[in-house]
Every structure is written in structure tokens, then in C-alpha cells.
Coordinates of C-alpha atoms and ligand atoms in Angstrom, one line a residue:
M1 CA 0.0 0.0 0.0
F2 CA 1.0 3.6 -0.5
D3 CA 2.5 5.6 2.4
K4 CA 1.6 9.1 1.3
I5 CA -0.7 10.3 -1.4
L6 CA -0.5 13.7 -3.0
I7 CA -4.0 14.8 -4.1
A8 CA -3.6 16.9 -7.3
N9 CA -7.0 18.5 -7.1
R10 CA -9.2 20.8 -5.1
G11 CA -12.8 21.2 -3.8
E12 CA -15.1 18.4 -2.9
I13 CA -13.3 15.7 -4.9
A14 CA -10.0 16.5 -3.0
L15 CA -11.9 16.1 0.2
R16 CA -13.5 12.9 -1.0
I17 CA -10.1 11.3 -1.7
L18 CA -8.7 12.6 1.6
R19 CA -11.5 10.7 3.4
A20 CA -10.7 7.5 1.7
C21 CA -6.9 8.0 2.5
K22 CA -7.8 8.6 6.1
E23 CA -9.8 5.4 6.3
L24 CA -6.9 3.4 4.7
G25 CA -4.4 5.0 7.1
I26 CA -2.5 6.8 4.3
S27 CA -0.9 10.2 4.9
T28 CA -2.1 13.0 2.7
V29 CA -0.6 16.0 0.9
A30 CA -2.9 18.7 -0.3
V31 CA -1.8 21.1 -3.0
H32 CA -3.4 24.4 -3.5
S33 CA -3.3 27.7 -5.5
T34 CA -3.0 30.9 -3.6
A35 CA -6.8 31.4 -4.1
D36 CA -7.4 28.1 -2.1
A37 CA -5.2 28.7 0.9
D38 CA -8.3 28.5 3.2
A39 CA -9.9 25.6 1.5
M40 CA -11.2 22.6 3.5
H41 CA -9.0 20.0 1.7
V42 CA -5.9 22.1 2.8
R43 CA -7.1 22.3 6.4
L44 CA -7.9 18.6 6.7
S45 CA -4.8 17.1 5.0
D46 CA -1.6 16.1 6.9
E47 CA 0.5 18.5 4.8
S48 CA 0.0 21.0 2.2
V49 CA 2.0 22.8 -0.5
C50 CA 1.1 25.9 -2.4
I51 CA 1.7 25.2 -6.1
G52 CA 1.0 28.5 -7.7
P53 CA -1.3 31.5 -8.4
P54 CA -5.0 31.1 -9.0
P55 CA -5.2 30.3 -12.8
S56 CA -5.4 26.5 -13.1
K57 CA -2.6 26.4 -15.8
D58 CA -0.2 27.9 -13.2
S59 CA -1.3 25.7 -10.3
Y60 CA -3.5 22.6 -10.6
L61 CA -2.2 21.9 -14.1
N62 CA 1.4 22.9 -13.3
V63 CA 3.2 19.6 -13.6
P64 CA 6.7 20.7 -12.5
A65 CA 5.1 22.3 -9.4
L66 CA 3.3 19.0 -8.6
L67 CA 6.5 17.0 -9.1
A68 CA 8.3 19.3 -6.8
A69 CA 5.6 19.0 -4.2
C70 CA 6.0 15.2 -4.4
E71 CA 9.7 15.5 -3.9
I72 CA 9.5 17.9 -1.0
T73 CA 6.9 15.8 0.9
G74 CA 8.1 12.3 -0.1
A75 CA 4.7 11.3 -1.5
D76 CA 4.8 8.0 -3.4
A77 CA 1.6 8.3 -5.3
V78 CA -0.6 10.9 -6.9
H79 CA -4.4 10.9 -7.0
P80 CA -5.6 13.2 -9.8
G81 CA -9.3 13.3 -8.8
S82 CA -11.5 14.3 -11.8
G83 CA -11.0 17.2 -14.2
F84 CA -7.5 18.9 -14.3
L85 CA -4.8 16.2 -15.0
S86 CA -7.0 13.1 -14.4
E87 CA -7.2 12.2 -18.1
N88 CA -3.8 13.3 -19.1
A89 CA -1.8 10.3 -20.3
R90 CA 1.4 12.2 -20.5
F91 CA 1.1 13.3 -16.8
A92 CA 0.6 9.6 -15.8
E93 CA 3.8 8.7 -17.8
I94 CA 5.8 11.6 -16.3
L95 CA 4.9 10.4 -12.8
G96 CA 6.0 6.9 -13.7
E97 CA 9.3 8.3 -15.0
H98 CA 9.8 9.8 -11.6
N99 CA 9.0 6.6 -9.7
L100 CA 5.7 7.9 -8.6
H101 CA 2.4 6.0 -8.8
F102 CA -0.5 7.5 -10.8
I103 CA -3.8 6.4 -9.2
G104 CA -5.6 5.8 -12.4
P105 CA -5.6 3.6 -15.6
K106 CA -2.6 2.7 -17.7
P107 CA -1.5 5.7 -19.8
E108 CA -2.2 3.8 -23.1
H109 CA -5.8 3.4 -22.1
I110 CA -6.2 7.0 -21.1
R111 CA -4.8 8.0 -24.5
L112 CA -6.9 5.6 -26.4
M113 CA -10.2 6.6 -24.8
G114 CA -9.2 10.3 -24.8
D115 CA -9.5 10.2 -28.6
K116 CA -13.2 9.6 -29.2
I117 CA -12.7 8.3 -32.7
E118 CA -10.1 5.7 -31.6
A119 CA -12.4 4.9 -28.6
K120 CA -15.3 4.1 -30.9
K121 CA -13.1 1.9 -33.1
T122 CA -12.0 0.1 -30.0
A123 CA -15.5 -0.3 -28.7
I124 CA -16.6 -1.9 -32.1
K125 CA -13.6 -4.3 -31.9
L126 CA -14.6 -5.2 -28.3
G127 CA -18.2 -6.0 -29.3
I128 CA -19.7 -2.9 -27.7
P129 CA -22.6 -1.4 -29.8
V130 CA -21.9 2.2 -31.0
V131 CA -23.9 5.1 -32.4
P132 CA -24.0 4.9 -36.3
G133 CA -21.6 7.4 -37.7
S134 CA -18.5 8.2 -39.9
D135 CA -15.7 5.6 -39.9
G136 CA -13.3 8.1 -38.5
A137 CA -12.5 11.9 -38.7
V138 CA -14.2 13.8 -41.5
G139 CA -11.5 16.0 -43.1
P140 CA -11.7 18.8 -45.8
D141 CA -11.1 16.2 -48.5
D142 CA -13.9 13.9 -47.5
D143 CA -17.4 14.2 -49.0
A144 CA -19.0 15.1 -45.7
L145 CA -22.4 15.5 -47.3
A146 CA -22.4 12.0 -48.7
I147 CA -21.3 10.5 -45.4
A148 CA -24.0 12.5 -43.6
K149 CA -26.7 11.4 -46.1
D150 CA -25.5 7.8 -45.6
I151 CA -25.9 8.1 -41.8
G152 CA -29.2 10.0 -42.2
F153 CA -30.1 13.5 -41.0
P154 CA -30.1 14.9 -38.3
V155 CA -26.4 14.3 -37.7
L156 CA -24.2 15.5 -34.9
V157 CA -20.7 16.9 -35.6
K158 CA -18.5 15.9 -32.6
A159 CA -14.9 16.8 -31.7
A160 CA -12.5 13.8 -31.5
A161 CA -10.8 15.4 -28.5
G162 CA -14.2 16.5 -27.0
G163 CA -15.2 16.9 -23.4
G164 CA -17.5 18.9 -21.3
G165 CA -20.0 19.0 -24.1
R166 CA -17.8 21.3 -26.2
G167 CA -17.2 21.0 -30.0
M168 CA -20.6 19.5 -30.7
K169 CA -23.0 20.9 -33.3
I170 CA -26.2 19.5 -34.8
A171 CA -27.0 19.6 -38.6
R172 CA -30.7 18.9 -39.0
T173 CA -30.6 19.3 -42.8
P174 CA -27.9 19.1 -45.6
D175 CA -28.0 22.9 -45.7
D176 CA -26.8 23.1 -42.0
L177 CA -23.9 20.7 -42.5
A178 CA -21.1 23.0 -43.7
L179 CA -21.6 25.5 -40.9
A180 CA -21.9 22.8 -38.2
L181 CA -18.6 21.2 -39.4
Q182 CA -16.9 24.6 -39.4
T183 CA -18.1 25.7 -36.0
A184 CA -17.5 22.4 -34.3
A185 CA -13.9 22.3 -35.7
N186 CA -13.2 25.9 -34.6
E187 CA -14.6 25.3 -31.1
A188 CA -12.5 22.0 -30.9
R189 CA -9.4 23.8 -32.1
A190 CA -9.8 26.6 -29.5
A191 CA -10.8 24.2 -26.6
F192 CA -8.5 21.2 -27.2
G193 CA -5.9 22.3 -29.7
D194 CA -7.2 19.6 -32.1
A195 CA -9.7 20.4 -34.8
S196 CA -10.6 16.8 -35.8
V197 CA -14.3 16.1 -36.0
Y198 CA -16.5 13.2 -36.8
L199 CA -20.1 12.5 -37.6
E200 CA -22.7 10.6 -35.6
K201 CA -26.4 10.0 -36.0
Y202 CA -28.2 12.6 -33.8
L203 CA -30.6 10.6 -31.5
E204 CA -33.8 12.6 -30.8
K205 CA -34.9 11.2 -27.4
P206 CA -32.3 9.0 -26.0
R207 CA -31.4 8.6 -22.3
H208 CA -27.8 8.9 -21.2
I209 CA -26.9 5.6 -19.4
E210 CA -23.5 4.8 -18.1
I211 CA -21.9 1.7 -16.7
Q212 CA -19.4 1.9 -13.8
V213 CA -16.5 -0.5 -14.1
L214 CA -13.6 -1.6 -12.0
G215 CA -10.6 -3.5 -13.4
D216 CA -7.5 -5.0 -11.7
G217 CA -5.2 -4.4 -14.7
R218 CA -4.6 -8.2 -15.0
G219 CA -7.7 -9.2 -16.9
G220 CA -10.1 -9.1 -14.0
A221 CA -13.0 -6.6 -14.3
I222 CA -16.5 -6.2 -12.9
H223 CA -19.4 -3.7 -13.5
L224 CA -21.3 -2.0 -10.8
G225 CA -24.6 -1.3 -12.6
E226 CA -25.7 1.9 -14.3
R227 CA -26.4 5.5 -13.7
D228 CA -28.9 7.5 -15.6
C229 CA -27.6 11.0 -16.3
S230 CA -30.2 12.1 -18.8
L231 CA -31.0 15.4 -17.0
Q232 CA -28.5 17.7 -18.7
R233 CA -28.1 21.3 -19.6
R234 CA -25.7 22.0 -22.5
H235 CA -24.7 18.4 -22.5
Q236 CA -23.6 18.8 -18.8
K237 CA -25.2 16.5 -16.2
I238 CA -27.0 18.1 -13.3
W239 CA -29.0 15.2 -11.8
E240 CA -27.8 11.6 -11.8
E241 CA -29.6 8.5 -10.5
G242 CA -29.3 4.8 -10.2
P243 CA -30.7 2.4 -11.1
S244 CA -32.1 3.9 -14.2
P245 CA -35.9 4.0 -14.2
V246 CA -35.9 2.3 -17.6
I247 CA -33.4 -0.5 -17.1
D248 CA -34.4 -3.8 -15.6
A249 CA -32.2 -6.5 -14.2
A250 CA -32.0 -8.5 -17.5
A251 CA -31.0 -5.4 -19.5
R252 CA -28.4 -4.5 -16.8
K253 CA -27.0 -7.9 -16.8
K254 CA -26.7 -8.0 -20.6
I255 CA -25.0 -4.5 -21.2
G256 CA -23.0 -4.8 -17.9
G257 CA -21.7 -8.2 -19.0
T258 CA -20.7 -6.9 -22.4
V259 CA -18.9 -4.0 -20.8
A260 CA -17.2 -6.0 -18.1
K261 CA -16.0 -8.5 -20.7
A262 CA -14.5 -5.7 -22.8
M263 CA -12.6 -4.4 -19.8
Q264 CA -11.3 -7.9 -19.1
Q265 CA -10.0 -8.1 -22.7
M266 CA -8.4 -4.7 -22.4
K267 CA -6.9 -5.5 -19.0
Y268 CA -8.3 -2.2 -17.8
L269 CA -6.9 -0.9 -14.5
G270 CA -8.9 1.1 -11.9
V271 CA -12.3 2.8 -12.1
G272 CA -13.9 3.9 -15.3
T273 CA -17.3 4.7 -16.9
V274 CA -18.5 3.5 -20.3
E275 CA -21.2 5.9 -21.5
F276 CA -24.1 5.0 -23.7
L277 CA -27.1 6.6 -25.3
Y278 CA -30.2 4.4 -24.9
E279 CA -33.2 4.6 -27.2
D280 CA -36.0 2.1 -28.0
G281 CA -34.3 -0.6 -25.9
E282 CA -30.9 -0.3 -27.7
F283 CA -27.6 0.9 -26.2
Y284 CA -25.1 3.0 -28.3
F285 CA -21.6 3.7 -27.0
I286 CA -20.6 7.3 -27.0
E287 CA -17.4 7.5 -24.9
M288 CA -15.4 6.1 -22.0
N289 CA -14.2 8.2 -19.1
T290 CA -11.0 6.9 -17.5
R291 CA -11.3 8.5 -14.1
I292 CA -13.5 8.7 -11.0
Q293 CA -16.6 10.7 -12.0
V294 CA -18.5 13.4 -10.3
E295 CA -21.6 11.2 -10.1
H296 CA -19.7 8.2 -8.5
P297 CA -21.6 8.5 -5.2
V298 CA -24.8 7.3 -6.8
T299 CA -23.1 3.9 -7.4
E300 CA -21.6 3.9 -4.0
M301 CA -25.0 4.3 -2.4
I302 CA -26.7 1.5 -4.3
T303 CA -23.8 -1.0 -4.2
D304 CA -22.3 -0.1 -0.8
F305 CA -18.8 0.0 -2.3
D306 CA -16.4 2.9 -1.6
L307 CA -15.2 3.4 -5.1
V308 CA -12.4 5.8 -4.3
L309 CA -11.1 3.6 -1.6
E310 CA -11.1 0.6 -4.0
Q311 CA -9.5 2.7 -6.7
I312 CA -6.6 3.4 -4.3
R313 CA -6.3 -0.3 -3.2
I314 CA -6.3 -1.5 -6.8
A315 CA -3.7 1.1 -7.9
A316 CA -1.5 -0.3 -5.2
G317 CA -1.8 -3.7 -6.8
G318 CA -4.8 -5.0 -4.8
D319 CA -7.4 -7.4 -6.1
L320 CA -11.0 -6.7 -7.0
P321 CA -13.0 -6.5 -3.8
V322 CA -15.7 -9.0 -5.0
R323 CA -16.8 -11.2 -7.8
Q324 CA -19.5 -10.1 -10.2
E325 CA -22.1 -12.3 -8.7
E326 CA -21.6 -10.9 -5.3
I327 CA -22.7 -7.4 -6.4
S328 CA -26.4 -6.5 -5.8
I329 CA -28.2 -3.2 -6.3
I330 CA -29.7 -2.0 -3.1
G331 CA -32.5 0.6 -3.3
H332 CA -32.3 3.9 -5.3
A333 CA -30.0 6.9 -5.2
I334 CA -30.2 10.4 -6.7
E335 CA -27.5 13.0 -6.9
C336 CA -28.1 16.8 -7.4
R337 CA -25.1 18.9 -8.5
I338 CA -25.6 22.2 -6.7
N339 CA -23.8 25.0 -8.5
A340 CA -23.1 28.6 -7.5
E341 CA -25.2 29.9 -10.4
N342 CA -28.4 31.7 -10.8
A343 CA -31.1 29.1 -11.2
Q344 CA -32.6 30.7 -14.2
T345 CA -29.8 32.4 -16.1
F346 CA -27.0 30.0 -14.9
R347 CA -24.7 33.0 -14.5
P348 CA -21.9 32.1 -12.1
S349 CA -22.3 33.5 -8.6
P350 CA -19.0 33.3 -6.8
G351 CA -18.6 35.0 -3.4
R352 CA -18.9 34.5 0.3
I353 CA -21.3 31.9 1.8
L354 CA -23.0 33.7 4.7
Q355 CA -25.2 30.9 6.0
Y356 CA -24.6 27.2 5.5
H357 CA -26.8 24.5 6.9
P358 CA -26.4 21.1 5.2
P359 CA -29.4 18.7 5.5
G360 CA -29.2 15.5 7.4
G361 CA -31.2 12.4 8.4
L362 CA -31.3 8.9 7.2
G363 CA -30.1 8.3 3.6
V364 CA -28.8 11.9 3.1
R365 CA -25.2 12.5 2.1
I366 CA -23.5 15.8 1.2
D367 CA -20.2 15.8 -0.6
S368 CA -19.0 19.4 -0.4
A369 CA -15.9 21.4 0.7
V370 CA -17.7 24.5 1.6
Y371 CA -18.4 26.0 5.1
Q372 CA -20.0 29.1 6.5
G373 CA -17.8 32.0 5.6
Y374 CA -16.1 30.3 2.8
I375 CA -15.5 32.4 -0.3
I376 CA -16.2 30.5 -3.6
P377 CA -13.3 31.7 -5.9
P378 CA -14.2 32.8 -9.4
Y379 CA -11.4 30.8 -11.0
Y380 CA -12.7 27.3 -11.0
D381 CA -15.9 25.4 -11.7
S382 CA -19.0 26.5 -9.8
L383 CA -19.8 23.3 -8.0
V384 CA -20.9 24.1 -4.4
G385 CA -21.6 20.5 -3.5
K386 CA -23.4 17.3 -4.3
L387 CA -26.5 16.2 -2.5
I388 CA -26.9 12.5 -2.6
V389 CA -30.0 10.8 -1.3
H390 CA -30.7 7.1 -0.9
G391 CA -34.0 5.2 -0.3
K392 CA -35.3 1.7 -0.5
T393 CA -37.3 2.5 -3.6
R394 CA -37.3 5.5 -6.0
D395 CA -40.4 6.9 -4.4
E396 CA -38.7 6.9 -1.0
C397 CA -35.7 8.4 -2.5
L398 CA -37.7 11.2 -4.1
M399 CA -39.6 11.8 -0.8
R400 CA -36.3 12.2 1.1
L401 CA -34.8 14.3 -1.7
R402 CA -37.7 16.8 -1.5
R403 CA -37.3 17.0 2.3
A404 CA -33.5 17.4 2.1
L405 CA -33.7 20.1 -0.6
D406 CA -36.2 22.0 1.5
E407 CA -33.9 21.8 4.6
I408 CA -30.6 22.8 3.0
V409 CA -29.6 26.5 3.5
I410 CA -26.9 28.2 1.4
D411 CA -27.1 32.0 1.7
G412 CA -24.9 34.8 0.4
I413 CA -24.5 33.4 -3.1
E414 CA -27.0 32.3 -5.7
T415 CA -27.3 28.5 -6.2
T416 CA -29.2 26.2 -8.5
L417 CA -31.2 24.8 -5.5
P418 CA -34.5 26.5 -6.7
L419 CA -34.2 24.5 -9.9
F420 CA -33.9 21.2 -8.0
R421 CA -36.8 22.1 -5.7
A422 CA -38.9 22.6 -8.8
L423 CA -37.6 19.5 -10.6
V424 CA -38.3 17.1 -7.7
R425 CA -42.0 18.2 -7.9
E426 CA -42.3 17.8 -11.7
P427 CA -44.6 14.9 -12.8
D428 CA -42.2 13.7 -15.6
I429 CA -39.3 13.5 -13.1
I430 CA -41.5 11.8 -10.5
N431 CA -42.5 9.2 -13.1
G432 CA -38.9 8.9 -14.4
D433 CA -40.1 9.9 -17.8
Y434 CA -37.4 12.1 -19.3
H435 CA -34.6 12.0 -21.9
I436 CA -31.4 14.0 -22.6
H437 CA -33.3 17.0 -24.1
W438 CA -36.0 17.2 -21.4
L439 CA -34.3 19.7 -19.2
E440 CA -33.5 22.1 -22.1
Q441 CA -37.1 21.9 -23.2
Y442 CA -38.4 22.5 -19.6
L443 CA -36.1 25.5 -19.2
S444 CA -37.1 27.1 -22.4
G445 CA -40.7 26.7 -21.4
Q446 CA -39.9 28.4 -18.1
S447 CA -38.2 31.4 -19.7
G448 CA -41.1 31.7 -22.2
G449 CA -43.3 32.3 -19.2
Ligands
ADP1 P1 -18.5 15.1 -23.8 O1 -17.3 14.2 -23.7 O2 -18.3 16.4 -24.3 O3 -19.2 15.0 -22.5 P2 -20.2 13.0 -24.9 O4 -19.9 12.2 -26.1 O5 -20.0 12.2 -23.6 O6 -19.4 14.3 -24.9 O7 -21.7 13.5 -25.0 C1 -22.2 14.3 -24.0 C2 -23.7 14.4 -24.2 O8 -24.1 14.9 -25.5 C3 -24.5 13.1 -24.1 O9 -24.8 12.8 -22.8 C4 -25.8 13.5 -24.9 O10 -26.6 14.2 -24.1 C5 -25.3 14.3 -26.0 N1 -24.9 13.5 -27.2 C6 -23.7 12.9 -27.5 N2 -23.8 12.2 -28.7 C7 -25.1 12.3 -29.1 C8 -25.8 11.8 -30.2 N3 -25.2 11.0 -31.2 N4 -27.1 12.1 -30.3 C9 -27.8 12.9 -29.4 N5 -27.1 13.5 -28.4 C10 -25.8 13.2 -28.2

């Protein structure tokens, strides 16, 4: 096992990793920018190192500063959390070159899945069903219109290096195609430094369903069921739940089995998520995330596994905690991502939290790094915290969620709490009857009066 882990992240995920380290008896090193000197992850860790000024590129993405922090503190492993360097294959390699463990997948798997075109090709090879689309990148010399017609309109132009919903444009008709290709490529070049784009059939009313996996890197791999992340704004998840209201045990076993088998063949190491769109009873692979995800607590609540703790144990050479047949899904869990944003305009609202009262009671969990008096800095994402609620059934979970949302107090900044309080009372949400475009349609109805 590792002796000392440096946590190369901030906010709630840094605190989440710190908690797993404490339980495992591993010392922790927090790193922080000058803007985060008073952050909770810094206060609770055994040691901390300031790694630079507020902009991420100078601090949380500053590889030489992180290496120096490992050197100074004698850390033997680095946990990258999610975001920042968590899916940077080169960072994982550099750590290896310095005799430091990267708590995450093998660099070649990070690289493979980071390129969505290669990821899709790999999925096809491994027998995973994919969204119909172009065979690879669509370049200036290709007859994009012919390819799109072959797929059938509407089509979605997607960035090979995509992430965070950026570099994605819909072409509903042949007339839209040239502009969609150009804007997606420009956006991709600006965001990722790679303008390659590809085409996919645009699905009208799918759900986003993802399978959580865990692999030992030696050919052992299991799945831990699905999360339904269909409630999205601008392709960003805001509400995640498990199990999905539309997936039964037989469908779970089938897709979960396919995915676990693929991970066994790859000799995948650590935690990962294989993402699908699901429409009319069919699954279509869209991408794989090779890190711990923001919504991992949903799976933790319904399987009773500490995913971050297992991720650390496995990175240190440990075995899978259980066999597939020993995993069962217990009850239902929902996670709300509470952001420091206006609930209607979604304008960020950084600033000081004047009042903070987290909800409590049976089945209620808060993953957050804020406290009363904490100032949310303007430099990073606007997540204030995640409210995760568990119940024996979906109805019980919704009942608790309504109560917890009414109980929580966060004053001084604007948050998206009013949106969740409305959503949890919407008939479609209560019935589990929604798809990936539901929220945008709901929000445009709200703003239209
Ligand atoms: P990113 O890496 O940017 O998050 P993903 O490929 O994971 O991109 O897609 C993010 C979201 O975009 C999906 O959850 C879904 O809502 C939407 N999306 C992606 N591909 C399609 C598609 N072919 N048809 C319709 N919506 C899609």
C-alpha cells in the first residue's frame, strides 16, 4: 500500500479522496493555489503545498510544481481526482518516469479513450454497440455530405478530443452541415488544440446511461450497474440517478456483462465509466471516461462500495473487492449537483457563503468542501456541493430528496437549489419519464413564461 498520497485536485473531490486515504491510514498531501489557501482540503490534510497562483494552468495543471511538491513531501503516489490532469496520459507517464504511482488507468488506455474516434473503433472491436456514424475523422477532402446522407439526418458533428459538451453541433438538414462542421472544428481547435471532428447520427430522445466499471489491470473486471444521467443542460449532467428508471435486471446484466468482458480483454486498470445513449431498448456507446466521475456516489449508495477507496487499493496492486455475482443493487439513489449559479440564467455567482446548513437524516449525504464564511473563488468550476439521497425505492428516495432540498440553507451566493426544488416536484421527473433534451425543453418553457 502507498504511504503518502498527493491529491492533485481541489474542492469536494479532493476532500472525497482525503476521506478514503484517512480510512486506509495513508498520509495525505494537499496542493493548492494561492486562491485556495483557506480551502477545506488544505485544512484537513496532513501536509499542504502551495503550487502557484489562481489560474489552473499555473497551479493545478502545473506539472513541474506538482512533481516538486511530491519531492518535498516524499509522496509515493498521486491521485488526480476528476478534471484537471485526471485524463492526461502524459502526466501519468511523467509520474512513472519519476518513480511515482499515478492512481488511475494505464497511460495507453487514457490516451486511447481520450480520442473519441479511436475509442469508438476500440468499442466496435470489443463487441460494444456504437452510435452509427462516420468511420473516422471527417476532413476537408472527405465528402461530408455523402457520409451524412448515408448516416441519415439529423447528424451531430463531434470533436475527436471533445469533453464537457464542447465542440458538438447539430446539422438537421444538408444545408446546415457546412456551418456545423466549421463551428465544431473551430470550437474544438480553441478548446482542445485539435480540430478533428467526426459525424454521428443525432438521436432525438435517448437517455444517457453509463456503466461503472472496476478493473484490476490483469484481466479481472466487474461492472457495478448503471447511472442514468439524462438530465443535462448544454450536455452537462446536473442530476444523476441509479438504477435507471428504464433499465431492468435483465438489461443491466446484458449490457453490464458486455462492458465487463470488454474491460477484461483490455486489462483495464482502476475505475472507469462506459457511456451510452439508450433509445428504444438499444444501447449506443458514445465514450469512456477513464477516471472517477463526479456522479460516482450514486453507485456507492446503491452498491455499498467505496469506489475511491477501492480505486486506491487497486492502484497499489490489490485485487478486485468482490466477484460479479456478489454485487447487488440496493434501493435507489439520486445526486443533485448544486452549483453557485443563478437558477434561471445560470450565470456564475462566486462570493462568500454567509449561511450554510447542510441537510441530514437517514439516507442523506453531502459531498462538499464549503463551510460558513467560505468564499467561492471565481477561477474554477462552480460546484458548491453534491446532495446524494438514498432510499429503499425510487419513491422513498424522491420523498427524502424533497425534504433534504427544503432543509438545506446556502445563503450569500446564488445557487441552483431552486431548480432542483422545482424538478423534484415535476410529474415527468417523479415518473422517471425524461430524456437528454427534457431539461432544455423544460427550461425554455420556463423562460417563455
Ligand atoms: P463530452 O465528452 O463532451 O461530454 P459525450 O460524447 O459524452 O461528450 O456527449 C455528451 C452528451 O451529448 C451526451 O450525454 C448526450 O446528451 C449528447 N450527445 C452525444 N452524442 C449524441 C448523439 N449522437 N445524439 C444525441 N445526443 C448526443
